[in-house]
Each structure stands twice: as C-alpha cells, then as structure tokens.
PDB file of C-alpha atoms in Angstrom:
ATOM      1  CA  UNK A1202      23.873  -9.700 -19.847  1.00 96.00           C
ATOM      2  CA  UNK A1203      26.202  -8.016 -18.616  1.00 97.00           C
ATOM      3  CA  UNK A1204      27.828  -4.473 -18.915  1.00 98.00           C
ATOM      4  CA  UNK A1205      30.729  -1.843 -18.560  1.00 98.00           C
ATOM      5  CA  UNK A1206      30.704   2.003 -18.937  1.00 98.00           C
ATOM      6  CA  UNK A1207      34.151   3.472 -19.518  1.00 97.00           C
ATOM      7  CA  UNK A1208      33.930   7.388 -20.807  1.00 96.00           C
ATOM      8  CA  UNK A1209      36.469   9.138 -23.783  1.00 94.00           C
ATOM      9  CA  UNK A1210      35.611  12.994 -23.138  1.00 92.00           C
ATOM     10  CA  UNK A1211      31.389  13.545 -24.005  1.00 92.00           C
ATOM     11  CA  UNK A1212      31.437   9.968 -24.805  1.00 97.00           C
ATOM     12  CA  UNK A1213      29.771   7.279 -23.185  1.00 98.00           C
ATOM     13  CA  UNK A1214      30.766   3.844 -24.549  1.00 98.00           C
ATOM     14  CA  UNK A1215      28.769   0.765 -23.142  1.00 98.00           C
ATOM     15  CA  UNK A1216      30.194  -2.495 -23.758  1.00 98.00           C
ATOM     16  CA  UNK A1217      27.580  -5.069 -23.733  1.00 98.00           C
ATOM     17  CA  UNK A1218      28.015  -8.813 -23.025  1.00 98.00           C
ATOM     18  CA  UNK A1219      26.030 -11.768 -23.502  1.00 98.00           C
ATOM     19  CA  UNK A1220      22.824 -12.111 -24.795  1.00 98.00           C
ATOM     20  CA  UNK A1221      20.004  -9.280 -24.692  1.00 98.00           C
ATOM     21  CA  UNK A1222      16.431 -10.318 -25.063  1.00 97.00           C
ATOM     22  CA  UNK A1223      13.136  -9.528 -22.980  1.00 96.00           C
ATOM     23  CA  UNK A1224      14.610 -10.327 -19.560  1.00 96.00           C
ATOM     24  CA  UNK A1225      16.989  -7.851 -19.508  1.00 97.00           C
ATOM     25  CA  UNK A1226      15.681  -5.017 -21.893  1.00 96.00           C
ATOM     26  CA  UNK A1227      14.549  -2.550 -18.564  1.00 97.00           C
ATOM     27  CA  UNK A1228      18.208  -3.271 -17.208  1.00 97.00           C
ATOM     28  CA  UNK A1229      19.934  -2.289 -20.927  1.00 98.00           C
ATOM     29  CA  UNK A1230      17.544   1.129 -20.979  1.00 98.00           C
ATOM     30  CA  UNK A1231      18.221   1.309 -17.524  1.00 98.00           C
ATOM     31  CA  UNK A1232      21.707   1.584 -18.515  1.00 98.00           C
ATOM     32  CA  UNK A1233      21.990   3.676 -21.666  1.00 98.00           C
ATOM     33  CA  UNK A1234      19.233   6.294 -21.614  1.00 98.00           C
ATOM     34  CA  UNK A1235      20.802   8.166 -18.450  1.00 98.00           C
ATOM     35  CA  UNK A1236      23.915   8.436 -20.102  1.00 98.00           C
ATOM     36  CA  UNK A1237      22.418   9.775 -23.393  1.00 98.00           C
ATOM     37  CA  UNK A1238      20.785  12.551 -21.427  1.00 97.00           C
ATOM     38  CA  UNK A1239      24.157  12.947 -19.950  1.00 96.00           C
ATOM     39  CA  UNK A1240      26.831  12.722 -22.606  1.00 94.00           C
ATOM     40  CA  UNK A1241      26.361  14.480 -26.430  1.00 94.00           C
ATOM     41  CA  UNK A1242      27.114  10.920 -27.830  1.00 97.00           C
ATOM     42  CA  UNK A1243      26.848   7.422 -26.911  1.00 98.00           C
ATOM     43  CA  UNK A1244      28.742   4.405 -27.933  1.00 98.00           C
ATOM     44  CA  UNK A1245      27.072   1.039 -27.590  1.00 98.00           C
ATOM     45  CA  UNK A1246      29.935  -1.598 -28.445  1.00 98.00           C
ATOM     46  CA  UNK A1247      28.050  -4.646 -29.293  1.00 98.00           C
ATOM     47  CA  UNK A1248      31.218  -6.947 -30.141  1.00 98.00           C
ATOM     48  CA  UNK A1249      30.293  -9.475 -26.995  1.00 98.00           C
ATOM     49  CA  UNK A1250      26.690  -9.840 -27.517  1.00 98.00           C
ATOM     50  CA  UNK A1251      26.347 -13.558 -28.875  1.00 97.00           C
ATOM     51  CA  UNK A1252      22.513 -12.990 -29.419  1.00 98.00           C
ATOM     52  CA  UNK A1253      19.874  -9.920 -29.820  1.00 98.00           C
ATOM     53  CA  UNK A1254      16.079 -10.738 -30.402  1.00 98.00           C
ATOM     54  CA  UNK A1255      13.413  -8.277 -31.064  1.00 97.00           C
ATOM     55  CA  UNK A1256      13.128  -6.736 -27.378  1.00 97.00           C
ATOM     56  CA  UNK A1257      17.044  -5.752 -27.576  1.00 97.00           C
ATOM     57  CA  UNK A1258      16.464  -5.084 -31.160  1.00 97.00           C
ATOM     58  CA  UNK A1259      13.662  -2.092 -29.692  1.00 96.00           C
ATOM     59  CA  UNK A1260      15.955  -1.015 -27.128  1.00 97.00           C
ATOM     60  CA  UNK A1261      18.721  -0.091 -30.022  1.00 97.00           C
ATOM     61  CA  UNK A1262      15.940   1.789 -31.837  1.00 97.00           C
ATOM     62  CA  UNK A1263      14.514   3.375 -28.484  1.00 97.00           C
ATOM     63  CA  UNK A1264      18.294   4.698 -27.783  1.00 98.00           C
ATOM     64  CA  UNK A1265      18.349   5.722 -30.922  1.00 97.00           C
ATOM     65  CA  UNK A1266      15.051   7.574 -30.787  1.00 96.00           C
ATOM     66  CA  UNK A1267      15.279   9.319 -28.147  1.00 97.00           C
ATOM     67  CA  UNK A1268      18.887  10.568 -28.601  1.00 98.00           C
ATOM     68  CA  UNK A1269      18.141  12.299 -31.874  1.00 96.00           C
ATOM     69  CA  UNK A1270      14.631  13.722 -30.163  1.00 96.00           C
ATOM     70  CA  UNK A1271      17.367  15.306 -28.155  1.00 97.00           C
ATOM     71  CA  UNK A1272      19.648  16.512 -30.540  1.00 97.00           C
ATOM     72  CA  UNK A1273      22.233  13.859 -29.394  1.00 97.00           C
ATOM     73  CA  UNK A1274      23.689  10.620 -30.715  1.00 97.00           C
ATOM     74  CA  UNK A1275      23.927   6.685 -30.186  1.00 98.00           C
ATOM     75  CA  UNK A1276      26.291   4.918 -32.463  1.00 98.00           C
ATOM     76  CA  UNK A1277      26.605   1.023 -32.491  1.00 98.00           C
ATOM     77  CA  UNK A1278      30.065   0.119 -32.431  1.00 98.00           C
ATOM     78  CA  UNK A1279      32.146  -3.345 -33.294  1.00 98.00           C
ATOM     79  CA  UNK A1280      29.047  -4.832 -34.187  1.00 98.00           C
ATOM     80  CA  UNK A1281      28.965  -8.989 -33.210  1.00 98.00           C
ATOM     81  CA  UNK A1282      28.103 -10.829 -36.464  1.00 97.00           C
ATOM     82  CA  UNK A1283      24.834 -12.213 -35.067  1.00 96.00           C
ATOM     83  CA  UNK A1284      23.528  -8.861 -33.919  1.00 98.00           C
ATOM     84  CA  UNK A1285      24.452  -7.427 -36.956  1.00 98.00           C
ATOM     85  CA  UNK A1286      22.605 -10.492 -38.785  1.00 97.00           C
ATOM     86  CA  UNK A1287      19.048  -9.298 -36.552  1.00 97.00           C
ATOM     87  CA  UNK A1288      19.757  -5.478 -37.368  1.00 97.00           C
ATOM     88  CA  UNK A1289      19.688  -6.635 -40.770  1.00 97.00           C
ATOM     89  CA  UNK A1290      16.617  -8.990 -40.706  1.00 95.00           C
ATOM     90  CA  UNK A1291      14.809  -5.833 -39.096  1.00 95.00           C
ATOM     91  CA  UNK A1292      15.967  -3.628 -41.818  1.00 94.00           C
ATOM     92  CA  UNK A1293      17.310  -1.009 -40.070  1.00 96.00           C
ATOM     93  CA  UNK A1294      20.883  -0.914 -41.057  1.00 96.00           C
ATOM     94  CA  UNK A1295      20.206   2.447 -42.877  1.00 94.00           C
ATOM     95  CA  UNK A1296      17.936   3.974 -39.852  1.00 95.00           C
ATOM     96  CA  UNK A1297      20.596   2.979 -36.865  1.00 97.00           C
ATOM     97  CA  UNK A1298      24.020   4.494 -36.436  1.00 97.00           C
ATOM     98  CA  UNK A1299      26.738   1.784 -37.393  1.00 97.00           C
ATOM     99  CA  UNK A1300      30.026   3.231 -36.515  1.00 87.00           C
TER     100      UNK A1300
ATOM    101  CA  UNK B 510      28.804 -37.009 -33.389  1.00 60.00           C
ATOM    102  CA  UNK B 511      25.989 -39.069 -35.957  1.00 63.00           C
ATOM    103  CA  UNK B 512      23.324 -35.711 -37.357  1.00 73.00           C
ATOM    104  CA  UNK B 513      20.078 -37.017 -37.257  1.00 74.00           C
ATOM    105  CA  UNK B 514      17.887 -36.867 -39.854  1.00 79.00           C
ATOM    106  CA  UNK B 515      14.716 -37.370 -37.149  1.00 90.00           C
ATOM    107  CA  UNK B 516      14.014 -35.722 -34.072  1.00 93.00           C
ATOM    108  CA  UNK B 517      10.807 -35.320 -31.957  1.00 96.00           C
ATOM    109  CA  UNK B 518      12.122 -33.087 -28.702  1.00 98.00           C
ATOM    110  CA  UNK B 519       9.396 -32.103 -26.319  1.00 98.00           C
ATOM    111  CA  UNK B 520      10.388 -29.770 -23.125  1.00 98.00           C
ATOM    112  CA  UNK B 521       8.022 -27.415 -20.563  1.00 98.00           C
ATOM    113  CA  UNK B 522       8.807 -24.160 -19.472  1.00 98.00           C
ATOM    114  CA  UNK B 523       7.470 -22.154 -17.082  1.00 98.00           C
ATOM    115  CA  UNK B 524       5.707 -18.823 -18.912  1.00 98.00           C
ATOM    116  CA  UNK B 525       8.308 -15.890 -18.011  1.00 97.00           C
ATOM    117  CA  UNK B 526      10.849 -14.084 -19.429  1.00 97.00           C
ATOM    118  CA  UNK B 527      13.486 -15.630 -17.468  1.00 97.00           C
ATOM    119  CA  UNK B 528      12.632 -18.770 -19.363  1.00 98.00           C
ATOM    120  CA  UNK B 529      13.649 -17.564 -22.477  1.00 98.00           C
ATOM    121  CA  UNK B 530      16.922 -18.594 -22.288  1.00 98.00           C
ATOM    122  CA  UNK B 531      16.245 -21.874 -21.434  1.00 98.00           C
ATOM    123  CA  UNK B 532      14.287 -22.079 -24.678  1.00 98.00           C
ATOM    124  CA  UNK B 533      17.142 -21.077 -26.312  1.00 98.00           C
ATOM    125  CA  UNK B 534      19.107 -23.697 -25.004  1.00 98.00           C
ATOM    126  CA  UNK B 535      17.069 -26.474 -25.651  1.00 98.00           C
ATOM    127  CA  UNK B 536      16.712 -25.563 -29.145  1.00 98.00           C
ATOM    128  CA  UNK B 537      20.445 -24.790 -29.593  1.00 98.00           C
ATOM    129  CA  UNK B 538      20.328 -28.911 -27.765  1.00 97.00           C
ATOM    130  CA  UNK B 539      18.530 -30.368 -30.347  1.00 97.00           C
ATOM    131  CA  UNK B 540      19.833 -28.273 -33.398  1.00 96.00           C
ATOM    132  CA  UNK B 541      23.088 -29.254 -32.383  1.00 95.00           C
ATOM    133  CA  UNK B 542      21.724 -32.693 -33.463  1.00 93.00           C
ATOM    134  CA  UNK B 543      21.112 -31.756 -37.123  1.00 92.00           C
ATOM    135  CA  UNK B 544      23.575 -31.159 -40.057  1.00 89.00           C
ATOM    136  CA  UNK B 545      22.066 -28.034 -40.634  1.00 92.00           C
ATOM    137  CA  UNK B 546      24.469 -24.728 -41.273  1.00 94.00           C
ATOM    138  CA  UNK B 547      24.693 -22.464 -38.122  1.00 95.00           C
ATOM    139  CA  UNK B 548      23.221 -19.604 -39.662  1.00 95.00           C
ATOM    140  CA  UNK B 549      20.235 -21.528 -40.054  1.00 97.00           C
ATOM    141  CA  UNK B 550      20.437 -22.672 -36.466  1.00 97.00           C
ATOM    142  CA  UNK B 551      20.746 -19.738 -35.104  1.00 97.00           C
ATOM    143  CA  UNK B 552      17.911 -18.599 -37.127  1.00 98.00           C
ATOM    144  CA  UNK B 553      15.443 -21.480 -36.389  1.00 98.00           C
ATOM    145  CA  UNK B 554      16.363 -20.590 -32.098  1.00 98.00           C
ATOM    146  CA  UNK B 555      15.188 -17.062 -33.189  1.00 98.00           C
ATOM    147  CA  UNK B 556      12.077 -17.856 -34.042  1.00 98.00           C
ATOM    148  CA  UNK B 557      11.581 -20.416 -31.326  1.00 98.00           C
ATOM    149  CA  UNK B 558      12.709 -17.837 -28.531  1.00 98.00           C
ATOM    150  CA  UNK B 559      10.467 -14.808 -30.535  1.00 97.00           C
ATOM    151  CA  UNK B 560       7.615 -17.407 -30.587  1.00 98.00           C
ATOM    152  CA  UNK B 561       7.618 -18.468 -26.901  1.00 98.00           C
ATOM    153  CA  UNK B 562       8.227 -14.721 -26.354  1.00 97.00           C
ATOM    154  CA  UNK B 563       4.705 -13.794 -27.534  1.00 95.00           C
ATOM    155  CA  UNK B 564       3.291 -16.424 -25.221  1.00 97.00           C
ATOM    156  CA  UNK B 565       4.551 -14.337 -22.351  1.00 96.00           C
ATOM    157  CA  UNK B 566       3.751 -10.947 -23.807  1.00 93.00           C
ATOM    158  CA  UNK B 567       0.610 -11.735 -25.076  1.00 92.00           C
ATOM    159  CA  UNK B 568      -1.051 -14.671 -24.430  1.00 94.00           C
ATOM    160  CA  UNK B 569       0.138 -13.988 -20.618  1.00 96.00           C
ATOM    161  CA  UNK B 570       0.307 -10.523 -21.208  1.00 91.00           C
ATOM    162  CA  UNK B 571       3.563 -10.509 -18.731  1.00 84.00           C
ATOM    163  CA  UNK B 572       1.794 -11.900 -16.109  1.00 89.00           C
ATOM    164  CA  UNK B 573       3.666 -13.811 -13.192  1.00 89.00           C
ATOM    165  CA  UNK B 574       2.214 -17.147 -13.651  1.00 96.00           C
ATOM    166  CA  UNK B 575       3.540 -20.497 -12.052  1.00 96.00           C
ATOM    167  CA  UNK B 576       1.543 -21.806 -15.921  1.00 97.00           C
ATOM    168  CA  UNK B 577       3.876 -23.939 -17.997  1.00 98.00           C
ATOM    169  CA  UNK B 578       4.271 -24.019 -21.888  1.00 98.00           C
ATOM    170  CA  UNK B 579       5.343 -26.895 -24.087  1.00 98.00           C
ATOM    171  CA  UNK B 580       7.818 -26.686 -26.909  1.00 98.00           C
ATOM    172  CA  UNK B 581       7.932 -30.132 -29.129  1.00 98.00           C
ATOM    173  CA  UNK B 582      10.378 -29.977 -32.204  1.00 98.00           C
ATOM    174  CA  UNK B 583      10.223 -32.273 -34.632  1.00 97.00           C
ATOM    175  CA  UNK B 584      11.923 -33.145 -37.903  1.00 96.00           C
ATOM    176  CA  UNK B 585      11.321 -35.834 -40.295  1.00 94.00           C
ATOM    177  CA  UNK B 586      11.905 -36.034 -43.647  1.00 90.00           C
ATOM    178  CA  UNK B 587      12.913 -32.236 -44.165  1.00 93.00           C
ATOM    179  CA  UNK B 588      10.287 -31.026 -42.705  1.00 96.00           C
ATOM    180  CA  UNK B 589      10.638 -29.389 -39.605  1.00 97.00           C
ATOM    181  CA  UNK B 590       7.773 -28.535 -37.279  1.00 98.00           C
ATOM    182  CA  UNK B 591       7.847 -26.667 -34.266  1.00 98.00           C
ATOM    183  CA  UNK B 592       5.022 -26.570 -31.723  1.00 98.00           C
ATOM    184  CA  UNK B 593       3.994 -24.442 -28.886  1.00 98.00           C
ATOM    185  CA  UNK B 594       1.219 -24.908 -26.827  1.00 98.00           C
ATOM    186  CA  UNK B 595      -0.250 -22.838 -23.994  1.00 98.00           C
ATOM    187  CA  UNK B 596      -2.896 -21.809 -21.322  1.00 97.00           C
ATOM    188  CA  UNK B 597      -2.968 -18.520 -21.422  1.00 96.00           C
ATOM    189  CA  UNK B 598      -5.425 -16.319 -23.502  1.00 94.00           C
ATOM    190  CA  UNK B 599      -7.343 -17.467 -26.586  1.00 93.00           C
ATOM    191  CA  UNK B 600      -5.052 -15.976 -29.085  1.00 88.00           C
ATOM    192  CA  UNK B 601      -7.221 -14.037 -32.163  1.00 81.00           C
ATOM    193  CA  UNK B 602      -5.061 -14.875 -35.236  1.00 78.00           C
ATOM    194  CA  UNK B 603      -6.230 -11.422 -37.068  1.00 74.00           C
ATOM    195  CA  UNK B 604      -4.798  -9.758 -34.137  1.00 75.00           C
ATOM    196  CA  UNK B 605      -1.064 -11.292 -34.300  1.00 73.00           C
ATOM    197  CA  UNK B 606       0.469  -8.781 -37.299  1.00 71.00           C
ATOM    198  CA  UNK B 607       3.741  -6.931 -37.076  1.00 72.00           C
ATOM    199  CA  UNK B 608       4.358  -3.630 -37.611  1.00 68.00           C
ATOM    200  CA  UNK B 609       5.138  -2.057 -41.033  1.00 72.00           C
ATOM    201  CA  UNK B 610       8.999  -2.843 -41.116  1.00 68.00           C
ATOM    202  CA  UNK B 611       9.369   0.957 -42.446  1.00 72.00           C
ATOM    203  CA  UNK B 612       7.124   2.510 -39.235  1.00 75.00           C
ATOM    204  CA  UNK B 613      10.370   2.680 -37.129  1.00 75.00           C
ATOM    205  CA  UNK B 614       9.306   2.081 -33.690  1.00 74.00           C
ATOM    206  CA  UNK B 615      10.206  -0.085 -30.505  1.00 74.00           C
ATOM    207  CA  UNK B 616       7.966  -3.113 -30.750  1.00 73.00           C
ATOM    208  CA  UNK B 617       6.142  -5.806 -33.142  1.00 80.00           C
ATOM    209  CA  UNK B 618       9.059  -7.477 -34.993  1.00 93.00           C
ATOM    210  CA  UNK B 619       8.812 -10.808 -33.250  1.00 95.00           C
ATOM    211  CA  UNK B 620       6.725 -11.827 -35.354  1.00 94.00           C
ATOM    212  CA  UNK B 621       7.902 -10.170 -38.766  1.00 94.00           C
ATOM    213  CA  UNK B 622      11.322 -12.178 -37.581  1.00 96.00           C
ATOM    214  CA  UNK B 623       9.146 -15.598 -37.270  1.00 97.00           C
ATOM    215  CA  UNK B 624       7.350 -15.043 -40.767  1.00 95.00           C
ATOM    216  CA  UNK B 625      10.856 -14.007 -42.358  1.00 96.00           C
ATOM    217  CA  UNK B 626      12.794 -17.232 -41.040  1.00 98.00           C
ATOM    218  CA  UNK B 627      10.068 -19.681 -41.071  1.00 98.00           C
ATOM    219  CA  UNK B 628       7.692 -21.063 -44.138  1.00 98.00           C
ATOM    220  CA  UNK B 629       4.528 -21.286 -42.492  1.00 97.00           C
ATOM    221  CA  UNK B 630       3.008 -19.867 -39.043  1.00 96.00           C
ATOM    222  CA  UNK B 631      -0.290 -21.316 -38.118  1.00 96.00           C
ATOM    223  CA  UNK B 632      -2.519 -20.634 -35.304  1.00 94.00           C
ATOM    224  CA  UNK B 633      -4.979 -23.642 -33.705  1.00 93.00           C
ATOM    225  CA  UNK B 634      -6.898 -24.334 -30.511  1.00 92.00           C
ATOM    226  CA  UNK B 635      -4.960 -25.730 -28.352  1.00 93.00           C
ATOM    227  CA  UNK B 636      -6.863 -29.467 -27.021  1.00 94.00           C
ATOM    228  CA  UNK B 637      -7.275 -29.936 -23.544  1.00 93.00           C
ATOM    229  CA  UNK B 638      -4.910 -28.467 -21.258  1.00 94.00           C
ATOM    230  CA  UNK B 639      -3.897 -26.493 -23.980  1.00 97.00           C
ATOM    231  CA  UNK B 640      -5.612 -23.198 -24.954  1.00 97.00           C
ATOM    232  CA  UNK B 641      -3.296 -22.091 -28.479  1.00 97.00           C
ATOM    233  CA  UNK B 642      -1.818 -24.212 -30.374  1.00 97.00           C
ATOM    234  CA  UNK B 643       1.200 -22.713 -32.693  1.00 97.00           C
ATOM    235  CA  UNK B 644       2.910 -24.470 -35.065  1.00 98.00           C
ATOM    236  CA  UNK B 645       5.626 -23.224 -36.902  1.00 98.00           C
ATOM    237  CA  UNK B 646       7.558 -25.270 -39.954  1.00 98.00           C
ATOM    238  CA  UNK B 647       9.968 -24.833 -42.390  1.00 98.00           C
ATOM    239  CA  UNK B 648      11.530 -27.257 -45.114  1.00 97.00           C
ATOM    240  CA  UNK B 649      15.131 -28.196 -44.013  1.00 93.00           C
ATOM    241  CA  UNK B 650      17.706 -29.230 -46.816  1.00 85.00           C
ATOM    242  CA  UNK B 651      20.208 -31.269 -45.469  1.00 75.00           C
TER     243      UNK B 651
END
C-alpha cells in the first residue's frame, strides 16, 4: 500500500493505493486518525485500491468511528469497484460515508 | 490459454501477515486457470486470504513464528475444495463465529465474508504435522 495526503482547506484527502489487508492496517490508521483529529473532515479516496479484506474493511469503520465520536467526518471517496464490492458484502454501505 | 476443468494446487507459507499476499497470488495463479467469472475469482481469493488470515490471528494469535501453513486447492467436477492446514493452536469450532453484521464494530467479518462466499466451512484435526484442518468448498458452474 501505498499513500498520498494532499489538503483542500479543513480537508484531508488520502489517496490510497494498492491493496490494504492485515499487513498494513497499523500503517493506514497510522495515517488517517492524526489527520481526523486534525482536520473537521477527511477524505479517503479509495479509487487505486485493487483489494480491501476485513482488516482494511475495520480500519474504514474505525475512521469512521472515531471521527463522529469527535464530532468530525470521514467520507470515502471514488470508491474502486472491488472495495466497494467488500463494503457491500459487510453491509455497511448505509453506516459508512460514500461521497 | 486451455481453462481447466481439474486442478489440485498445493503451496506453504510461512504463518505471518506478510504472507498474505502471497496467498493471494497463488490463488489469483491457479484461478487464472479456471473459466470462472472474475467476480467469482476475486471472491473465492477473499475467502482464501480471510481464511489463512485467521490462522495468523488466531490459531497463531500474531505470533512471529518461522511455522509454515499449507494451502491445497482443488477442483474436480464442480466442486471446489480448498484446504488449510496448520500447527498452531487447536482451533474450538464453537469459538470461530462472527460478529452480528448489524453490531458495527472493527473486527470479526473474516469469517462472515468466508460463510457468505463459500457453501460449506468445516473444521477437522489436522493429522500429523498438522494441528487444524479447514476445508472450505463451494460448487463451481462452469
């Protein structure tokens, strides 16, 4: 996996590339959850991730968690059709933010 | 390319996260073989990698362990059959349960994601090396 952070005002936008599963899920929260005690909202763009399992799937809903714990938000943008499949699978395409 | 209508594909892995990928590979390897749609594939390496994933989180409890596991795939007539076998802890089948899909938390949908893309998950002892024994199987139309 692999990563880029480029900010738009209070917005962080992480563009994520590769594939996110167990090895790399400290690295992702590692990543996001400074910036979404930083910024007001967070963008994850997930249009280069070719493949999420269940440990990136609980880093989306940890992000998610803990920005509206803190009154704050995490929006998945330009969602890759095979994430998108897994968000799916895991029924939380009504629970997560899909911009 | 001629899809193959029987495969038996055995590979060994060490037990660590870093290995997942390579699971994925091989799988992708030897679905690559079969005229099976890509969705499918890319459902079936899913399972695999959630499956082997357990192994390291559970059986091995994320241990660093120089311990390998097996992964043998195997079609024939339709019916696919995946094993796994491993040294690591005696795995309690009444223990392996995922979460309730509507208790949103991080954690335990490996295995909803194995029971919703496969037909069948069952749990034996493993025989000598082995300690578990998985076997996962699904019918394939093709």
């Amino acid at each position: 996996m692999s990563y880029k952070v480029t900010e738009d005002g209070d917005i962080s936008i992480v563009h994520l590339d590769g594939e996110i599963d167990m090895d790399v899920t400290e690295k992702a929260k590692e990543i996001i959850m400074p910036l979404i005690e930083a910024k007001n909202e967070v963008h994850l763009n997930l249009k280069e991730v070719q493949y999420m399992d269940s440990s990136g799937i609980s880093v989306l809903i940890e992000s998610h968690q803990k920005a509206n714990e803190m009154g704050k938000k995490v929006i998945l943008k330009d969602i890759s059709k095979s994430v998108l499949k897994v968000i799916m699978m895991a029924k939380l395409e009504q629970i997560l933010n899909l911009g | 390319m001629v899809a193959l209508r029987q495969i038996s594909e055995q590979r060994d892995f060490v037990v660590s996260s870093a290995s997942l990928k390579d699971v994925r590979s091989f799988s992708r390897e030897v679905f690559e073989k079969v005229n099976i749609d890509q969705d499918l594939k890319d459902e079936l390496v899913l399972a695999i990698a959630e499956a082997a994933q357990n192994i390291v989180k559970h059986a091995y409890q994320g241990e660093d362990t120089d311990d390998k596991m097996e992964i043998k795939i195997s079609l024939n007539n339709g019916e696919l059959e995946i094993g796994f076998f491993d040294k690591g802890r005696p795995v309690d089948e009444k223990n392996v349960r995922h979460r309730k899909i509507d208790d949103v938390k991080p954690g335990g949908l490996g295995t909803f994601f194995i029971q919703q893309i496969m037909d069948a998950v069952v749990f034996k002892e493993g025989e000598k090396p082995w300690i578990n024994h998985l076997i996962l199987t699904k019918k394939i139309n093709y």
